[in-house]
mmCIF file of C-alpha atoms in Angstrom:
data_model
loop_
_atom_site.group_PDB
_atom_site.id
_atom_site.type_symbol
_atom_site.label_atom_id
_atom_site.label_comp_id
_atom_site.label_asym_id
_atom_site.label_seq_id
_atom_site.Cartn_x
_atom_site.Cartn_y
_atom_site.Cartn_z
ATOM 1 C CA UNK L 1 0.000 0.000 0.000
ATOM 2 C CA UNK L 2 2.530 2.264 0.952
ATOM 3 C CA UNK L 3 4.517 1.816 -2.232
ATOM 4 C CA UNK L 4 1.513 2.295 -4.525
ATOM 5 C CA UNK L 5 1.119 5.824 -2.756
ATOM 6 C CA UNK L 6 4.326 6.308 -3.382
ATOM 7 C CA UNK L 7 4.193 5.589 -7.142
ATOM 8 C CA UNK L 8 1.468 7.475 -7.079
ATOM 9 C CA UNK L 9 3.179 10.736 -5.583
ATOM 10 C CA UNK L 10 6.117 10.464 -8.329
ATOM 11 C CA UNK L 11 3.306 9.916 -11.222
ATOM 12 C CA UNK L 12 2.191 13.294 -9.821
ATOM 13 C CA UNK L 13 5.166 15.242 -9.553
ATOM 14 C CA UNK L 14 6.309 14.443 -13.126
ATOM 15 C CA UNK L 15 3.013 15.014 -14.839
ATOM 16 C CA UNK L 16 2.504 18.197 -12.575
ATOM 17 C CA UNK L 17 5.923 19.475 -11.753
ATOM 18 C CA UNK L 18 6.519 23.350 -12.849
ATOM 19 C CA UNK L 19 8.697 22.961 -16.099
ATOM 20 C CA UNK L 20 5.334 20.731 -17.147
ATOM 21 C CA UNK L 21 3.173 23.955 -16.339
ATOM 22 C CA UNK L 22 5.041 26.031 -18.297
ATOM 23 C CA UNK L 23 4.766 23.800 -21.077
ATOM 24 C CA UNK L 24 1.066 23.594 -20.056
ATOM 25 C CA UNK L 25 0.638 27.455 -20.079
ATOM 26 C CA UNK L 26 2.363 27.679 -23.170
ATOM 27 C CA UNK L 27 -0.354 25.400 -25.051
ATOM 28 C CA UNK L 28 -3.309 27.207 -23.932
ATOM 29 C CA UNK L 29 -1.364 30.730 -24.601
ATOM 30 C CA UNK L 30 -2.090 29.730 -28.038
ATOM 31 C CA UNK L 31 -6.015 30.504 -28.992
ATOM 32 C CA UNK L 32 -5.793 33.578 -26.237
ATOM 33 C CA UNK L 33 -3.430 34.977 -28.778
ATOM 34 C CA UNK L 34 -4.985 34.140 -31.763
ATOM 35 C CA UNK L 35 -7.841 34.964 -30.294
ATOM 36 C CA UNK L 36 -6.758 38.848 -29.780
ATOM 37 C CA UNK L 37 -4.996 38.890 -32.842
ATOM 38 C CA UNK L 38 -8.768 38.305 -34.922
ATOM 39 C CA UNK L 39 -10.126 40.369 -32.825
ATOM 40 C CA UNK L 40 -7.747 43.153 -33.511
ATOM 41 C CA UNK L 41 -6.950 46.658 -32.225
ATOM 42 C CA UNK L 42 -4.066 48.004 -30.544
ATOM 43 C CA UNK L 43 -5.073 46.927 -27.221
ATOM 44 C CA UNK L 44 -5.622 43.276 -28.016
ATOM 45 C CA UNK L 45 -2.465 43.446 -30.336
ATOM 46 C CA UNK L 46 0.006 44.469 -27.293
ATOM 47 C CA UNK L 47 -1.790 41.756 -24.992
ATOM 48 C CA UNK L 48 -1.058 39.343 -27.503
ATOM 49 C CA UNK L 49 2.219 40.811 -27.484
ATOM 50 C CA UNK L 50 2.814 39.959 -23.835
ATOM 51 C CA UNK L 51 1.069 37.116 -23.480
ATOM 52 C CA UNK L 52 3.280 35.590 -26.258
ATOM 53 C CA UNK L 53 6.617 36.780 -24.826
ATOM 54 C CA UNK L 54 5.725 35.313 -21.648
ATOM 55 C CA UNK L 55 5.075 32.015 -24.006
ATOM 56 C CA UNK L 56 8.221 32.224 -25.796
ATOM 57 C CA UNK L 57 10.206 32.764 -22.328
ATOM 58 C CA UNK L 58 8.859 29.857 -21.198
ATOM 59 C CA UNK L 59 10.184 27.681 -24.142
ATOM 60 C CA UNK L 60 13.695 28.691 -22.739
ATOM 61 C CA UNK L 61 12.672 28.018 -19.104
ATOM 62 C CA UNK L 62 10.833 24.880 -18.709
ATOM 63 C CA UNK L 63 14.162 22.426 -20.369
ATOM 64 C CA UNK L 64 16.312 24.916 -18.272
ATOM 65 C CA UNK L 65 14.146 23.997 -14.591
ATOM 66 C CA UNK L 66 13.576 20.534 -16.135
ATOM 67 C CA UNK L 67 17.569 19.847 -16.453
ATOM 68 C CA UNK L 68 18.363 22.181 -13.272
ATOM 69 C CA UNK L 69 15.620 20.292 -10.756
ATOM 70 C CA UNK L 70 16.143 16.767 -11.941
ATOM 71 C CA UNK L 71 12.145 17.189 -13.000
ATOM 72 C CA UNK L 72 13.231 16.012 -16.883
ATOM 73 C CA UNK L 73 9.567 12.953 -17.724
ATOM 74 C CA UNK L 74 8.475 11.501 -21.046
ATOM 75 C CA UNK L 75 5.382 13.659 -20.951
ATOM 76 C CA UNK L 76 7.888 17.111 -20.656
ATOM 77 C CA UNK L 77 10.421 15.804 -23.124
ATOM 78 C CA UNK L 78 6.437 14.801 -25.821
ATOM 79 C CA UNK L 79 5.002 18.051 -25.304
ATOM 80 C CA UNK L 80 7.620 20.496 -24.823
ATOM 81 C CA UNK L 81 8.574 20.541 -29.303
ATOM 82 C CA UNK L 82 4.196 20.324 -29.634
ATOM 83 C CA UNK L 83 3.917 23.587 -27.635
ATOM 84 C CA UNK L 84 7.065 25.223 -29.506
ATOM 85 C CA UNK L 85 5.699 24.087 -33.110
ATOM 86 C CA UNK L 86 1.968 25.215 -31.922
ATOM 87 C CA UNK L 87 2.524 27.841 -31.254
ATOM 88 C CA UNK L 88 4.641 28.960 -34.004
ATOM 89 C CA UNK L 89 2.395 27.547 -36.399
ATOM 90 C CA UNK L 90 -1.333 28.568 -35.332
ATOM 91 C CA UNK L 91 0.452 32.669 -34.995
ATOM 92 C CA UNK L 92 1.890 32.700 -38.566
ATOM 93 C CA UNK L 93 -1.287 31.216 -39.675
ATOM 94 C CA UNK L 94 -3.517 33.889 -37.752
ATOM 95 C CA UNK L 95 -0.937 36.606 -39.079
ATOM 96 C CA UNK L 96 -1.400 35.661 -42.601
ATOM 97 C CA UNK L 97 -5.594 35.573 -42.230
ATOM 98 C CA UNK L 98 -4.749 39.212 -40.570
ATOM 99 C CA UNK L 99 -3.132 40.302 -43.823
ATOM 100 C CA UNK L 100 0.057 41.002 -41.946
ATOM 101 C CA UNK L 101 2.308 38.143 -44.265
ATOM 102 C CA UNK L 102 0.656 38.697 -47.988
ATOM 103 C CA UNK L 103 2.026 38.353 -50.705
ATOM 104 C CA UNK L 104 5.712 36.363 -51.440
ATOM 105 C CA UNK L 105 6.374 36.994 -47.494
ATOM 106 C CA UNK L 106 3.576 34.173 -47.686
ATOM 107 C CA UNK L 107 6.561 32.074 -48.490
ATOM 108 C CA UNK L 108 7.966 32.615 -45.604
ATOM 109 C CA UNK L 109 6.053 31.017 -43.190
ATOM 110 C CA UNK L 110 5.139 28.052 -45.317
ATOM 111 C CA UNK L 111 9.214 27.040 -45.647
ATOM 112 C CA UNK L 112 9.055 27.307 -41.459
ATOM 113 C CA UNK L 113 5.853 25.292 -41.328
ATOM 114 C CA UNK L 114 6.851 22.841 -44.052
ATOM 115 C CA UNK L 115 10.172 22.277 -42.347
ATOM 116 C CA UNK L 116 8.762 21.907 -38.609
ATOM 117 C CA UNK L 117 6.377 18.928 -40.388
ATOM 118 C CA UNK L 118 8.803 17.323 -41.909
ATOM 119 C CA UNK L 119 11.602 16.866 -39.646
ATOM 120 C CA UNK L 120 8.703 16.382 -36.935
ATOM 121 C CA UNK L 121 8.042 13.304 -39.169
ATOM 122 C CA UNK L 122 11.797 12.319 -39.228
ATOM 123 C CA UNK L 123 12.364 12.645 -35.424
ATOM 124 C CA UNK L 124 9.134 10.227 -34.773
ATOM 125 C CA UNK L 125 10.519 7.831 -37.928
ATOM 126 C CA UNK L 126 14.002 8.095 -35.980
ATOM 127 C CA UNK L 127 12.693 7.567 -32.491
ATOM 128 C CA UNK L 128 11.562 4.007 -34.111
ATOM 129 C CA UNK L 129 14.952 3.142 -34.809
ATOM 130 C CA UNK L 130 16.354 4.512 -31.269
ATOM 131 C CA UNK L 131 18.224 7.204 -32.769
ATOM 132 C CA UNK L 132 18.474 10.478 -31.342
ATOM 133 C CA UNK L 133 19.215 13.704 -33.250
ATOM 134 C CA UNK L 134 20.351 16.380 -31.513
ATOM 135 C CA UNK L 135 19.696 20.282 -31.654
ATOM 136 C CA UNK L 136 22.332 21.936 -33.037
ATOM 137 C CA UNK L 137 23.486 25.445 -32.017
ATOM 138 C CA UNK L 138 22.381 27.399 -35.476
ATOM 139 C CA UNK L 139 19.328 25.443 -34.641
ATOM 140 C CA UNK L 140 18.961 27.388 -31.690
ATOM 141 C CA UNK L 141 19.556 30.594 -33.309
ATOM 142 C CA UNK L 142 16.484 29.877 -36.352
ATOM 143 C CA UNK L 143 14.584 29.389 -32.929
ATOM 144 C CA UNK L 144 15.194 32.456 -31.037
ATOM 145 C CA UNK L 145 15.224 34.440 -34.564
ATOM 146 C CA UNK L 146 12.211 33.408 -35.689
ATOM 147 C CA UNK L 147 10.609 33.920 -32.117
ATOM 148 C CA UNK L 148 11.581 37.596 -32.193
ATOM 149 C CA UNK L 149 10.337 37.948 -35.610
ATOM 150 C CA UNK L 150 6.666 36.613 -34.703
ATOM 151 C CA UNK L 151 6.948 38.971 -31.694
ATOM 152 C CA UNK L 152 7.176 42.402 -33.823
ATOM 153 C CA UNK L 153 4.803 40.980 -36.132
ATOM 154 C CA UNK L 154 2.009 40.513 -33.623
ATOM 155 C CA UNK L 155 2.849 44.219 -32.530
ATOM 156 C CA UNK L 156 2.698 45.310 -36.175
ATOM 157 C CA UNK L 157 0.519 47.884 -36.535
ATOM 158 C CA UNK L 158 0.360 49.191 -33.376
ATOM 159 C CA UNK L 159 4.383 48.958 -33.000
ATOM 160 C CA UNK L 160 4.254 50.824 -36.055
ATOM 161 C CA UNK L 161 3.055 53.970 -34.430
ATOM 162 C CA UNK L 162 5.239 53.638 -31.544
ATOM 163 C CA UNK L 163 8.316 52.464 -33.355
ATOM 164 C CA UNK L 164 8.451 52.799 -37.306
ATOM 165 C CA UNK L 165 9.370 49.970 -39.695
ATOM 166 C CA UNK L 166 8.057 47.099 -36.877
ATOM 167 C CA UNK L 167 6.499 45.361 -38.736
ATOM 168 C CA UNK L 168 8.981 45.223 -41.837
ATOM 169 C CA UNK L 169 11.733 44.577 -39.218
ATOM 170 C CA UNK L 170 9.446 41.577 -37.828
ATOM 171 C CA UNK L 171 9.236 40.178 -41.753
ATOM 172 C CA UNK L 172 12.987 40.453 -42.614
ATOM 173 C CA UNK L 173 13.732 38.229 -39.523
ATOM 174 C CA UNK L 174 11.251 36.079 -40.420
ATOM 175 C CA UNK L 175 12.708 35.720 -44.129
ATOM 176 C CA UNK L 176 16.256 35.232 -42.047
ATOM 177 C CA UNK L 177 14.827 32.275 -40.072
ATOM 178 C CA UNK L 178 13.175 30.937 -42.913
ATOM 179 C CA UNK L 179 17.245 30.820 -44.624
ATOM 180 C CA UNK L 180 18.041 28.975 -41.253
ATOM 181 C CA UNK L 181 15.076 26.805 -41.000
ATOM 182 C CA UNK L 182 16.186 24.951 -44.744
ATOM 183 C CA UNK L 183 20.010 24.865 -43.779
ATOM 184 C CA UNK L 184 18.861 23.608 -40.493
ATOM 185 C CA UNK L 185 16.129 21.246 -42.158
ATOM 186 C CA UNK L 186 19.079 20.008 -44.443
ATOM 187 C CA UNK L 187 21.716 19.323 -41.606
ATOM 188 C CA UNK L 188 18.715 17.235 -40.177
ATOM 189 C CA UNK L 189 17.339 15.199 -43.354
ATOM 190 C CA UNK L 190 21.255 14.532 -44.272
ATOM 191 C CA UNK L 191 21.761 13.069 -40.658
ATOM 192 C CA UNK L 192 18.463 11.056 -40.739
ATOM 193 C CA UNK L 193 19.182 9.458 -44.308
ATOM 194 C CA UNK L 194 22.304 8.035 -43.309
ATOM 195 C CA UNK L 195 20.358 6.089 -40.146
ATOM 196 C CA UNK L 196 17.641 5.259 -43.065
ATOM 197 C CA UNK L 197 19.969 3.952 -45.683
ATOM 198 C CA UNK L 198 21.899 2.502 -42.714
#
């Protein structure tokens, strides 16, 4: 008896320990930004705003705790790269349908979203097969770059008034960590085919 409570306590501390939150609170940031985003405005673009930076601090700080607290579980390690890709994915989409990517910037976010499927795909196919690949440091850098560039274009128009050429600034980065995301996407897809022709 005593040992099932005690399985029971570590069950609970791994699905509910604070880098999990974070990963939690990250997921449902997602529709309250979209959310404000359709409904537009200023005001509802800056809460975005926040809300999401809080989000994308999080994506640093929840692997950080989990490594630093011994808290690292299956269920962190699953849904911490969901949340990250979620969230990326459902905010370019909503800043497209807001007419803030048009056009060939369109582009853009389609080579990040086509990239995060695919080597999503090769990471499960390689998970089969035991193999682990690991993130590399220009990895890191598409990550925070194209983080930053989401941020100034959820402030768009209303950074515009506040500080000119946001939202431009916001869709150069993005068109730099779009050039990242394929070199990175390469480096990936040229490790992974050697484990599949292996």
């Amino acid at each position: 008896m005593v040992e099932r409570e005690s399985d029971k306590t570590q069950s609970y501390s791994k699905v509910w320990n604070l880098p999990n939150l974070l990963t939690y609170g990250r997921i449902v940031a997602v529709p309250v930004v979209a959310g404000l985003l359709l409904w537009g405005g200023n005001g509802a673009r800056w809460t975005a705003l926040a809300i999401y930076v809080i989000a994308a601090i999080t994506d640093f700080l929840d692997g950080y705790l989990a490594r630093r607290w011994q808290q690292q579980s299956s269920l962190g390690r699953m849904l911490d790269p969901i949340a990250d890709k979620v969230l990326v994915a459902v905010v370019l989409l909503v800043l497209c349908a807001d007419d803030i990517l048009r056009g060939g910037h369109i582009w853009a976010a389609m080579i990040i979203l086509s990239r995060e499927v695919l080597v999503s795909g090769l990471r499960e196919y390689l998970g089969e097969l035991q193999v682990s690949v690991p993130v590399t440091r220009i990895a890191k850098w598409k990550t925070t770059v194209q983080l930053v560039s989401i941020g100034f274009l959820i402030a768009g128009p209303a950074g515009d008034t506040i500080l000119p050429y946001t939202t431009q600034m916001g869709i150069a980065l993005l068109w730099i960590a779009a050039g990242l995301t394929l070199y990175t996407g390469y480096d990936y897809f040229r490790a992974g085919l050697r484990h599949v022709v292996d």
